mmCIF file of C-alpha atoms in Angstrom:
data_model
loop_
_atom_site.group_PDB
_atom_site.id
_atom_site.type_symbol
_atom_site.label_atom_id
_atom_site.label_comp_id
_atom_site.label_asym_id
_atom_site.label_seq_id
_atom_site.Cartn_x
_atom_site.Cartn_y
_atom_site.Cartn_z
ATOM 1 C CA MET G 234 -12.183 5.719 -15.788
ATOM 2 C CA PRO G 235 -9.761 3.027 -14.692
ATOM 3 C CA ASP G 236 -10.858 -0.616 -14.360
ATOM 4 C CA ASP G 237 -8.268 -1.629 -11.736
ATOM 5 C CA VAL G 238 -6.963 0.729 -9.042
ATOM 6 C CA LEU G 239 -4.192 -0.068 -6.592
ATOM 7 C CA ILE G 240 -4.073 1.768 -3.324
ATOM 8 C CA ALA G 241 -0.920 1.729 -1.192
ATOM 9 C CA PHE G 242 -2.176 1.113 2.303
ATOM 10 C CA ASP G 243 -0.166 0.958 5.527
ATOM 11 C CA GLY G 244 -2.830 1.874 8.021
ATOM 12 C CA SER G 245 -1.634 5.478 8.395
ATOM 13 C CA PRO G 246 -4.136 8.314 8.300
ATOM 14 C CA LEU G 247 -2.908 9.356 4.861
ATOM 15 C CA SER G 248 -3.364 5.828 3.515
ATOM 16 C CA GLU G 249 -6.878 5.892 4.946
ATOM 17 C CA ARG G 250 -7.512 9.080 3.093
ATOM 18 C CA ALA G 251 -6.086 7.553 -0.091
ATOM 19 C CA LEU G 252 -8.458 4.588 0.214
ATOM 20 C CA THR G 253 -11.449 6.759 0.907
ATOM 21 C CA TYR G 254 -10.553 8.881 -2.190
ATOM 22 C CA ALA G 255 -10.274 5.777 -4.280
ATOM 23 C CA ILE G 256 -13.622 4.437 -3.018
ATOM 24 C CA GLU G 257 -15.385 7.762 -3.753
ATOM 25 C CA ASN G 258 -13.799 8.488 -7.138
ATOM 26 C CA PHE G 259 -13.380 5.084 -8.691
ATOM 27 C CA SER G 260 -16.614 3.364 -7.574
ATOM 28 C CA ASP G 261 -16.839 1.262 -10.735
ATOM 29 C CA ALA G 262 -13.226 -0.008 -10.585
ATOM 30 C CA THR G 263 -11.802 -3.100 -8.913
ATOM 31 C CA LEU G 264 -10.023 -1.754 -5.843
ATOM 32 C CA THR G 265 -6.971 -3.463 -4.337
ATOM 33 C CA THR G 266 -4.960 -2.327 -1.371
ATOM 34 C CA ILE G 267 -1.317 -3.347 -1.217
ATOM 35 C CA TYR G 268 0.834 -3.606 1.899
ATOM 36 C CA VAL G 269 4.520 -4.086 1.495
ATOM 37 C CA ILE G 270 6.607 -5.881 4.063
ATOM 38 C CA ASN G 271 9.982 -4.188 3.948
ATOM 39 C CA PRO G 272 12.710 -6.610 5.145
ATOM 40 C CA MET G 273 14.996 -3.622 5.859
ATOM 41 C CA GLU G 274 12.700 -2.604 8.719
ATOM 42 C CA SER G 275 13.396 -6.006 10.301
ATOM 43 C CA VAL G 276 17.084 -5.207 10.340
ATOM 44 C CA ILE G 277 16.367 -2.257 12.535
ATOM 45 C CA ASP G 278 14.176 -4.413 14.793
ATOM 46 C CA VAL G 279 16.881 -7.074 15.065
ATOM 47 C CA GLU G 280 19.463 -4.522 16.004
ATOM 48 C CA ALA G 281 17.220 -3.258 18.753
ATOM 49 C CA GLY G 282 15.869 -6.596 19.945
ATOM 50 C CA GLY G 283 18.538 -9.194 19.165
ATOM 51 C CA LEU G 284 18.123 -12.771 17.893
ATOM 52 C CA PRO G 285 14.710 -13.511 19.324
ATOM 53 C CA VAL G 286 13.299 -10.799 17.099
ATOM 54 C CA ALA G 287 15.223 -12.087 14.096
ATOM 55 C CA ASP G 288 13.622 -15.488 14.457
ATOM 56 C CA ASP G 289 10.052 -14.014 14.443
ATOM 57 C CA TRP G 290 10.393 -11.051 12.175
ATOM 58 C CA TYR G 291 8.442 -12.497 9.178
ATOM 59 C CA ASP G 292 5.655 -13.921 11.331
ATOM 60 C CA ASN G 293 5.332 -10.589 13.090
ATOM 61 C CA ALA G 294 5.293 -8.722 9.789
ATOM 62 C CA GLN G 295 2.595 -11.017 8.436
ATOM 63 C CA ALA G 296 0.539 -10.511 11.556
ATOM 64 C CA ARG G 297 0.866 -6.761 11.130
ATOM 65 C CA ALA G 298 -0.132 -7.087 7.466
ATOM 66 C CA SER G 299 -3.284 -8.989 8.458
ATOM 67 C CA LYS G 300 -4.283 -6.269 10.856
ATOM 68 C CA ILE G 301 -3.672 -3.600 8.283
ATOM 69 C CA HIS G 302 -5.738 -5.475 5.670
ATOM 70 C CA ALA G 303 -8.549 -5.806 8.195
ATOM 71 C CA THR G 304 -8.462 -2.065 8.750
ATOM 72 C CA ALA G 305 -8.698 -1.476 4.989
ATOM 73 C CA THR G 306 -11.501 -3.987 4.557
ATOM 74 C CA ASP G 307 -13.503 -2.381 7.449
ATOM 75 C CA LEU G 308 -12.987 1.085 6.010
ATOM 76 C CA ALA G 309 -14.224 -0.048 2.639
ATOM 77 C CA ALA G 310 -17.242 -1.793 4.225
ATOM 78 C CA GLU G 311 -18.135 1.486 6.011
ATOM 79 C CA HIS G 312 -18.410 3.060 2.534
ATOM 80 C CA GLY G 313 -20.376 0.083 1.130
ATOM 81 C CA SER G 314 -17.510 -1.041 -0.995
ATOM 82 C CA ASP G 315 -15.512 -4.280 -1.452
ATOM 83 C CA LEU G 316 -11.850 -4.537 -2.109
ATOM 84 C CA ASP G 317 -9.073 -7.021 -2.582
ATOM 85 C CA THR G 318 -5.964 -6.990 -0.376
ATOM 86 C CA VAL G 319 -2.446 -8.129 -1.229
ATOM 87 C CA THR G 320 0.843 -8.348 0.664
ATOM 88 C CA GLU G 321 4.149 -8.121 -1.065
ATOM 89 C CA VAL G 322 7.653 -8.371 0.319
ATOM 90 C CA GLY G 323 10.435 -6.003 -0.779
ATOM 91 C CA LYS G 324 11.183 -2.326 -1.134
ATOM 92 C CA PRO G 325 7.861 -0.622 -1.030
ATOM 93 C CA ALA G 326 8.084 1.547 -4.191
ATOM 94 C CA GLN G 327 9.574 -1.257 -6.288
ATOM 95 C CA ALA G 328 6.955 -3.769 -5.070
ATOM 96 C CA ILE G 329 4.145 -1.323 -5.862
ATOM 97 C CA LEU G 330 5.426 -0.691 -9.323
ATOM 98 C CA GLU G 331 6.048 -4.388 -10.056
ATOM 99 C CA TYR G 332 2.573 -5.288 -8.878
ATOM 100 C CA THR G 333 1.011 -2.671 -11.176
ATOM 101 C CA GLU G 334 2.797 -4.064 -14.202
ATOM 102 C CA ASP G 335 2.192 -7.728 -13.330
ATOM 103 C CA HIS G 336 -1.525 -7.258 -12.680
ATOM 104 C CA GLY G 337 -2.722 -4.756 -15.306
ATOM 105 C CA ILE G 338 -3.392 -1.940 -12.861
ATOM 106 C CA ASP G 339 -4.747 1.281 -14.507
ATOM 107 C CA GLN G 340 -4.331 3.784 -11.640
ATOM 108 C CA ILE G 341 -2.349 4.108 -8.388
ATOM 109 C CA VAL G 342 -3.527 6.013 -5.352
ATOM 110 C CA ILE G 343 -0.971 6.655 -2.625
ATOM 111 C CA GLY G 344 -0.666 8.884 0.329
ATOM 112 C CA SER G 345 2.154 11.300 0.844
ATOM 113 C CA HIS G 346 3.472 10.879 4.353
ATOM 114 C CA GLY G 347 2.548 13.538 6.839
ATOM 115 C CA ARG G 348 5.069 16.178 7.704
ATOM 116 C CA SER G 349 4.819 19.642 9.116
ATOM 117 C CA GLY G 350 6.287 22.968 8.222
ATOM 118 C CA ILE G 351 8.312 23.437 5.049
ATOM 119 C CA ASP G 352 8.723 19.676 4.580
ATOM 120 C CA ARG G 353 5.010 19.323 3.771
ATOM 121 C CA ALA G 354 5.785 20.467 0.310
ATOM 122 C CA LEU G 355 8.025 17.408 -0.209
ATOM 123 C CA LEU G 356 6.768 13.987 -0.997
ATOM 124 C CA GLY G 357 7.763 10.822 0.913
ATOM 125 C CA SER G 358 10.365 8.731 -0.817
ATOM 126 C CA VAL G 359 7.937 5.962 -1.708
ATOM 127 C CA ALA G 360 5.256 8.269 -3.125
ATOM 128 C CA GLU G 361 7.887 10.198 -5.075
ATOM 129 C CA THR G 362 9.500 7.110 -6.506
ATOM 130 C CA VAL G 363 6.160 5.605 -7.526
ATOM 131 C CA ALA G 364 5.049 8.899 -9.120
ATOM 132 C CA ARG G 365 8.296 9.267 -11.082
ATOM 133 C CA ARG G 366 8.550 5.653 -12.307
ATOM 134 C CA ALA G 367 4.928 4.556 -12.874
ATOM 135 C CA ARG G 368 3.790 4.170 -16.448
ATOM 136 C CA ILE G 369 0.163 4.828 -15.343
ATOM 137 C CA PRO G 370 -1.618 7.692 -13.590
ATOM 138 C CA VAL G 371 -0.695 8.205 -9.936
ATOM 139 C CA THR G 372 -2.827 10.178 -7.558
ATOM 140 C CA ILE G 373 -1.021 11.349 -4.445
ATOM 141 C CA ILE G 374 -3.176 12.308 -1.437
ATOM 142 C CA GLY G 375 -1.677 14.702 1.072
#
C-alpha cells in the first residue's frame, strides 16, 4: 500500500470520484489533492475579456483554487478523512509529475475527463500524459 497518494482534483465529477476512490482504497495513506492553475487558460480569458481580465487573472485563479480545495476538503470530511491540498502553476500534467517526484508520492489517482460515445474510450490529455510519464502507479477513474 502506498504511503503518499496524490489526487488530481479540479472540482469536476470525475475528480470527485477519484478522490472518493482514493479515500476508500488508501485509507492509511497521506492524501493530497493537487489543483493546477494553467496560465494558458488565462490567455483565452484575456482574449475574450480584454485587459481588465489580464490584470486580475492570477487573483481569480487563486480564488477558484481556494473554492476547489474547499470542495475537496468537504468531500473528504464527509468520508471521515483528512487531506492536504496544494496549488501549483503550470501545465497540469507536467506540474502533477513534478510534484510527485519532488514530494515522494507513491501513487497518483486521476480522473479521465467525461466524454460520450466513441470518445469515452480515449483518455483526456492530462490523464494520458500522467499515465505515460509517471514512474509510479497511476489509477485512472472513468
